Amino acid sequence: MYMRVTTVQGDPGRIDDVVALVRDRAKPVVDRSEDGRGMSVFVDREKGRVVATSAWATEQAREASNADLAPLRDEAARLMAGTVRTAEYEIAVTEQVVQPEPGCWLRATTLAADPARIRDAIAGFQSTVIPKLRGVPGFCGAMLLIDRATGTGVGSTIWSSRTTLESSRDLAGTLRGSVAAQTGGQVAGVAEYEVVLAATKVPRHEHLFRRAYEIMSNGDLAELDELVAEDLVEHAPIPPGFPSGREGVKAFMAEYRTAFPDLRMTIDKYLEQGDVGCAVLRATGTNTGPLMGQPATGKPIDMTMVDIVRVVDGRAVEHWGLSDDLGMLTQLGLADSAPAIPAQTPRTIELESKVDA
């Protein structure tokens, strides 16, 4: 998932005018998009600064929104007689304890590191920052935004009030130093803001699903290590001979990428409840390599798949999957000669009565 961060700096007396502009005219643009995930607004009234964030399921949706939102950004700068700048990021980690609301406060920390160490920043945020903050009075949630090209990371934490934010400053300083040491990076800035609009609704695990499918599509399968637990429990029907756990996932995907070098996996629908996420996805590609012992056919596939994953601490720990294997083999002309695929291991997935989209 992706985010655009827009910062307007200018006349502190016009902050509320810009907030109204975002709420009444920019937010509806995001809400109308099927791939929009809402907007939030944070302000620093002393420094005359408004920060508006918009969240998106895809880079394409974020880019398409510029046609409507860019003129509003310019208008916001005119209202405050100031400047406007934007930055675009990937959402790498998100953690929500309670839904933030106006009156909460946010701390944003910018870390500059070698782009090759960005995975260390993600791991540090997941394994060091979030566990230390859980249970701290007033902690509402956290998010890590990254720019893989520049090595920039922006970690934000939300607090229930200015008092709880101030009480967490010493702990925040310790955690900043720990992550900076872990990544070899430097803290480039720390800022604190009042939350005046909290309408971003990013499912906790959707960004992990989208990142996994991006990795599977581009073939950098080693990067699955940051998303899949080593001892993943696999319930999906996998042909014999593949290793268990994370290495089995990588081996299975390597087989498919050999068979379909142009494989693309994209989400059509995503649902989530608690620690379980479900993605309905579309897989396309051209069979130009051997598949499970069968020679290449040169034919394309276009199939639907369903992945259900239990996520703990930012990694997949259990997986169930269904795919239209017969439809794929029929498209390839291999339905009569394909090997049998074993049945899925039975197990109940316990959910509450309501599933949130």
mmCIF file of N, CA and C in Angstrom, residues 68-138:
data_model
loop_
_atom_site.group_PDB
_atom_site.id
_atom_site.type_symbol
_atom_site.label_atom_id
_atom_site.label_comp_id
_atom_site.label_asym_id
_atom_site.label_seq_id
_atom_site.Cartn_x
_atom_site.Cartn_y
_atom_site.Cartn_z
ATOM 1 N N ASP A 68 -7.003 15.544 -9.725
ATOM 2 C CA ASP A 68 -7.962 16.267 -8.890
ATOM 3 C C ASP A 68 -7.314 16.935 -7.681
ATOM 4 N N LEU A 69 -6.260 16.334 -7.143
ATOM 5 C CA LEU A 69 -5.714 16.818 -5.876
ATOM 6 C C LEU A 69 -4.621 17.871 -6.042
ATOM 7 N N ALA A 70 -3.883 17.841 -7.143
ATOM 8 C CA ALA A 70 -2.803 18.821 -7.314
ATOM 9 C C ALA A 70 -3.316 20.261 -7.272
ATOM 10 N N PRO A 71 -4.425 20.603 -7.953
ATOM 11 C CA PRO A 71 -4.927 21.975 -7.850
ATOM 12 C C PRO A 71 -5.321 22.357 -6.424
ATOM 13 N N LEU A 72 -5.809 21.404 -5.642
ATOM 14 C CA LEU A 72 -6.181 21.689 -4.256
ATOM 15 C C LEU A 72 -4.949 21.942 -3.402
ATOM 16 N N ARG A 73 -3.849 21.267 -3.705
ATOM 17 C CA ARG A 73 -2.602 21.532 -2.986
ATOM 18 C C ARG A 73 -2.134 22.954 -3.243
ATOM 19 N N ASP A 74 -2.209 23.387 -4.495
ATOM 20 C CA ASP A 74 -1.814 24.759 -4.822
ATOM 21 C C ASP A 74 -2.725 25.766 -4.129
ATOM 22 N N GLU A 75 -4.015 25.458 -4.070
ATOM 23 C CA GLU A 75 -4.950 26.354 -3.401
ATOM 24 C C GLU A 75 -4.648 26.450 -1.908
ATOM 25 N N ALA A 76 -4.266 25.329 -1.293
ATOM 26 C CA ALA A 76 -3.913 25.338 0.122
ATOM 27 C C ALA A 76 -2.706 26.235 0.378
ATOM 28 N N ALA A 77 -1.714 26.183 -0.510
ATOM 29 C CA ALA A 77 -0.540 27.045 -0.362
ATOM 30 C C ALA A 77 -0.929 28.515 -0.469
ATOM 31 N N ARG A 78 -1.851 28.838 -1.376
ATOM 32 C CA ARG A 78 -2.307 30.237 -1.506
ATOM 33 C C ARG A 78 -3.067 30.679 -0.259
ATOM 34 N N LEU A 79 -3.900 29.788 0.283
ATOM 35 C CA LEU A 79 -4.663 30.138 1.477
ATOM 36 C C LEU A 79 -3.738 30.508 2.638
ATOM 37 N N MET A 80 -2.645 29.791 2.776
ATOM 38 C CA MET A 80 -1.724 30.047 3.876
ATOM 39 C C MET A 80 -0.601 30.996 3.497
ATOM 40 N N ALA A 81 -0.656 31.515 2.245
ATOM 41 C CA ALA A 81 0.403 32.408 1.757
ATOM 42 C C ALA A 81 1.769 31.777 2.022
ATOM 43 N N GLY A 82 1.878 30.487 1.699
ATOM 44 C CA GLY A 82 3.102 29.767 2.018
ATOM 45 C C GLY A 82 3.526 28.804 0.934
ATOM 46 N N THR A 83 4.109 27.696 1.344
ATOM 47 C CA THR A 83 4.662 26.715 0.415
ATOM 48 C C THR A 83 3.998 25.368 0.615
ATOM 49 N N VAL A 84 4.098 24.528 -0.414
ATOM 50 C CA VAL A 84 3.566 23.172 -0.335
ATOM 51 C C VAL A 84 4.600 22.212 -0.912
ATOM 52 N N ARG A 85 4.739 21.063 -0.279
ATOM 53 C CA ARG A 85 5.620 20.019 -0.810
ATOM 54 C C ARG A 85 4.975 18.661 -0.572
ATOM 55 N N THR A 86 5.282 17.731 -1.442
ATOM 56 C CA THR A 86 4.718 16.390 -1.329
ATOM 57 C C THR A 86 5.837 15.355 -1.313
ATOM 58 N N ALA A 87 5.556 14.238 -0.688
ATOM 59 C CA ALA A 87 6.467 13.088 -0.691
ATOM 60 C C ALA A 87 5.611 11.835 -0.797
ATOM 61 N N GLU A 88 6.136 10.826 -1.476
ATOM 62 C CA GLU A 88 5.380 9.598 -1.691
ATOM 63 C C GLU A 88 6.149 8.418 -1.120
ATOM 64 N N TYR A 89 5.402 7.520 -0.461
ATOM 65 C CA TYR A 89 6.016 6.417 0.263
ATOM 66 C C TYR A 89 5.226 5.138 0.061
ATOM 67 N N GLU A 90 5.889 4.042 0.409
ATOM 68 C CA GLU A 90 5.236 2.745 0.557
ATOM 69 C C GLU A 90 4.944 2.541 2.039
ATOM 70 N N ILE A 91 3.769 2.010 2.362
ATOM 71 C CA ILE A 91 3.453 1.673 3.742
ATOM 72 C C ILE A 91 4.054 0.299 4.029
ATOM 73 N N ALA A 92 5.047 0.270 4.935
ATOM 74 C CA ALA A 92 5.771 -0.973 5.197
ATOM 75 C C ALA A 92 5.272 -1.692 6.438
ATOM 76 N N VAL A 93 4.843 -0.951 7.447
ATOM 77 C CA VAL A 93 4.366 -1.534 8.697
ATOM 78 C C VAL A 93 3.217 -0.686 9.210
ATOM 79 N N THR A 94 2.189 -1.323 9.732
ATOM 80 C CA THR A 94 1.121 -0.587 10.388
ATOM 81 C C THR A 94 0.622 -1.373 11.590
ATOM 82 N N GLU A 95 0.324 -0.665 12.655
ATOM 83 C CA GLU A 95 -0.137 -1.275 13.901
ATOM 84 C C GLU A 95 -1.184 -0.346 14.508
ATOM 85 N N GLN A 96 -2.374 -0.861 14.754
ATOM 86 C CA GLN A 96 -3.417 -0.049 15.361
ATOM 87 C C GLN A 96 -3.956 -0.726 16.598
ATOM 88 N N VAL A 97 -3.885 -0.020 17.731
ATOM 89 C CA VAL A 97 -4.418 -0.530 18.985
ATOM 90 C C VAL A 97 -5.848 -0.045 19.173
ATOM 91 N N VAL A 98 -6.049 1.254 18.990
ATOM 92 C CA VAL A 98 -7.385 1.851 19.005
ATOM 93 C C VAL A 98 -7.465 2.838 17.856
ATOM 94 N N GLN A 99 -8.666 3.087 17.365
ATOM 95 C CA GLN A 99 -8.863 4.028 16.275
ATOM 96 C C GLN A 99 -8.567 5.443 16.769
ATOM 97 N N PRO A 100 -7.584 6.138 16.147
ATOM 98 C CA PRO A 100 -7.307 7.512 16.573
ATOM 99 C C PRO A 100 -8.463 8.432 16.223
ATOM 100 N N GLU A 101 -8.522 9.573 16.887
ATOM 101 C CA GLU A 101 -9.586 10.541 16.659
ATOM 102 C C GLU A 101 -9.028 11.930 16.923
ATOM 103 N N PRO A 102 -9.751 12.972 16.498
ATOM 104 C CA PRO A 102 -9.294 14.336 16.793
ATOM 105 C C PRO A 102 -9.031 14.502 18.288
ATOM 106 N N GLY A 103 -7.934 15.165 18.601
ATOM 107 C CA GLY A 103 -7.512 15.292 19.984
ATOM 108 C C GLY A 103 -6.329 14.402 20.308
ATOM 109 N N CYS A 104 -6.096 13.401 19.476
ATOM 110 C CA CYS A 104 -4.883 12.596 19.612
ATOM 111 C C CYS A 104 -3.686 13.411 19.110
ATOM 112 N N TRP A 105 -2.498 12.906 19.377
ATOM 113 C CA TRP A 105 -1.277 13.558 18.914
ATOM 114 C C TRP A 105 -0.381 12.538 18.225
ATOM 115 N N LEU A 106 0.410 13.040 17.277
ATOM 116 C CA LEU A 106 1.282 12.192 16.467
ATOM 117 C C LEU A 106 2.724 12.659 16.577
ATOM 118 N N ARG A 107 3.630 11.701 16.669
ATOM 119 C CA ARG A 107 5.061 11.991 16.569
ATOM 120 C C ARG A 107 5.601 11.319 15.312
ATOM 121 N N ALA A 108 6.280 12.082 14.468
ATOM 122 C CA ALA A 108 6.858 11.546 13.235
ATOM 123 C C ALA A 108 8.369 11.672 13.295
ATOM 124 N N THR A 109 9.060 10.567 13.045
ATOM 125 C CA THR A 109 10.519 10.534 13.070
ATOM 126 C C THR A 109 11.022 10.118 11.696
ATOM 127 N N THR A 110 11.899 10.924 11.103
ATOM 128 C CA THR A 110 12.463 10.623 9.793
ATOM 129 C C THR A 110 13.865 10.055 9.962
ATOM 130 N N LEU A 111 14.100 8.909 9.332
ATOM 131 C CA LEU A 111 15.395 8.232 9.389
ATOM 132 C C LEU A 111 15.979 8.171 7.984
ATOM 133 N N ALA A 112 17.234 8.570 7.852
ATOM 134 C CA ALA A 112 17.936 8.480 6.567
ATOM 135 C C ALA A 112 18.980 7.387 6.664
ATOM 136 N N ALA A 113 18.902 6.401 5.771
ATOM 137 C CA ALA A 113 19.826 5.260 5.815
ATOM 138 C C ALA A 113 20.225 4.871 4.393
ATOM 139 N N ASP A 114 21.208 4.016 4.302
ATOM 140 C CA ASP A 114 21.585 3.431 3.018
ATOM 141 C C ASP A 114 20.393 2.643 2.493
ATOM 142 N N PRO A 115 19.986 2.861 1.235
ATOM 143 C CA PRO A 115 18.840 2.106 0.697
ATOM 144 C C PRO A 115 18.981 0.597 0.863
ATOM 145 N N ALA A 116 20.206 0.103 0.878
ATOM 146 C CA ALA A 116 20.416 -1.338 1.051
ATOM 147 C C ALA A 116 20.051 -1.801 2.454
ATOM 148 N N ARG A 117 19.908 -0.864 3.397
ATOM 149 C CA ARG A 117 19.593 -1.213 4.779
ATOM 150 C C ARG A 117 18.128 -0.969 5.125
ATOM 151 N N ILE A 118 17.295 -0.677 4.131
ATOM 152 C CA ILE A 118 15.900 -0.358 4.432
ATOM 153 C C ILE A 118 15.179 -1.546 5.052
ATOM 154 N N ARG A 119 15.578 -2.766 4.689
ATOM 155 C CA ARG A 119 14.955 -3.948 5.303
ATOM 156 C C ARG A 119 15.291 -4.029 6.786
ATOM 157 N N ASP A 120 16.487 -3.531 7.159
ATOM 158 C CA ASP A 120 16.843 -3.496 8.577
ATOM 159 C C ASP A 120 15.946 -2.511 9.325
ATOM 160 N N ALA A 121 15.610 -1.404 8.659
ATOM 161 C CA ALA A 121 14.717 -0.423 9.281
ATOM 162 C C ALA A 121 13.330 -1.029 9.513
ATOM 163 N N ILE A 122 12.846 -1.775 8.528
ATOM 164 C CA ILE A 122 11.538 -2.426 8.676
ATOM 165 C C ILE A 122 11.576 -3.428 9.823
ATOM 166 N N ALA A 123 12.623 -4.247 9.845
ATOM 167 C CA ALA A 123 12.747 -5.249 10.902
ATOM 168 C C ALA A 123 12.858 -4.597 12.269
ATOM 169 N N GLY A 124 13.608 -3.498 12.352
ATOM 170 C CA GLY A 124 13.769 -2.813 13.620
ATOM 171 C C GLY A 124 12.466 -2.216 14.120
ATOM 172 N N PHE A 125 11.685 -1.656 13.215
ATOM 173 C CA PHE A 125 10.403 -1.073 13.602
ATOM 174 C C PHE A 125 9.457 -2.159 14.098
ATOM 175 N N GLN A 126 9.476 -3.314 13.400
ATOM 176 C CA GLN A 126 8.591 -4.417 13.777
ATOM 177 C C GLN A 126 9.025 -5.089 15.077
ATOM 178 N N SER A 127 10.319 -5.319 15.218
ATOM 179 C CA SER A 127 10.796 -6.141 16.331
ATOM 180 C C SER A 127 11.213 -5.337 17.553
ATOM 181 N N THR A 128 11.515 -4.048 17.372
ATOM 182 C CA THR A 128 11.992 -3.224 18.484
ATOM 183 C C THR A 128 10.980 -2.173 18.902
ATOM 184 N N VAL A 129 10.509 -1.381 17.953
ATOM 185 C CA VAL A 129 9.662 -0.231 18.289
ATOM 186 C C VAL A 129 8.277 -0.664 18.757
ATOM 187 N N ILE A 130 7.561 -1.405 17.902
ATOM 188 C CA ILE A 130 6.172 -1.735 18.222
ATOM 189 C C ILE A 130 6.036 -2.571 19.495
ATOM 190 N N PRO A 131 6.830 -3.634 19.681
ATOM 191 C CA PRO A 131 6.683 -4.394 20.937
ATOM 192 C C PRO A 131 6.924 -3.555 22.181
ATOM 193 N N LYS A 132 7.854 -2.595 22.113
ATOM 194 C CA LYS A 132 8.132 -1.752 23.277
ATOM 195 C C LYS A 132 6.983 -0.783 23.568
ATOM 196 N N LEU A 133 6.215 -0.430 22.540
ATOM 197 C CA LEU A 133 5.145 0.544 22.723
ATOM 198 C C LEU A 133 3.826 -0.090 23.141
ATOM 199 N N ARG A 134 3.638 -1.353 22.789
ATOM 200 C CA ARG A 134 2.398 -2.016 23.202
ATOM 201 C C ARG A 134 2.283 -2.008 24.726
ATOM 202 N N GLY A 135 1.153 -1.593 25.198
ATOM 203 C CA GLY A 135 0.946 -1.548 26.638
ATOM 204 C C GLY A 135 1.354 -0.243 27.287
ATOM 205 N N VAL A 136 2.062 0.642 26.559
ATOM 206 C CA VAL A 136 2.408 1.952 27.112
ATOM 207 C C VAL A 136 1.129 2.787 27.173
ATOM 208 N N PRO A 137 0.820 3.407 28.299
ATOM 209 C CA PRO A 137 -0.423 4.191 28.418
ATOM 210 C C PRO A 137 -0.538 5.247 27.326
ATOM 211 N N GLY A 138 -1.693 5.251 26.666
ATOM 212 C CA GLY A 138 -1.965 6.250 25.646
ATOM 213 C C GLY A 138 -1.548 5.884 24.243
#
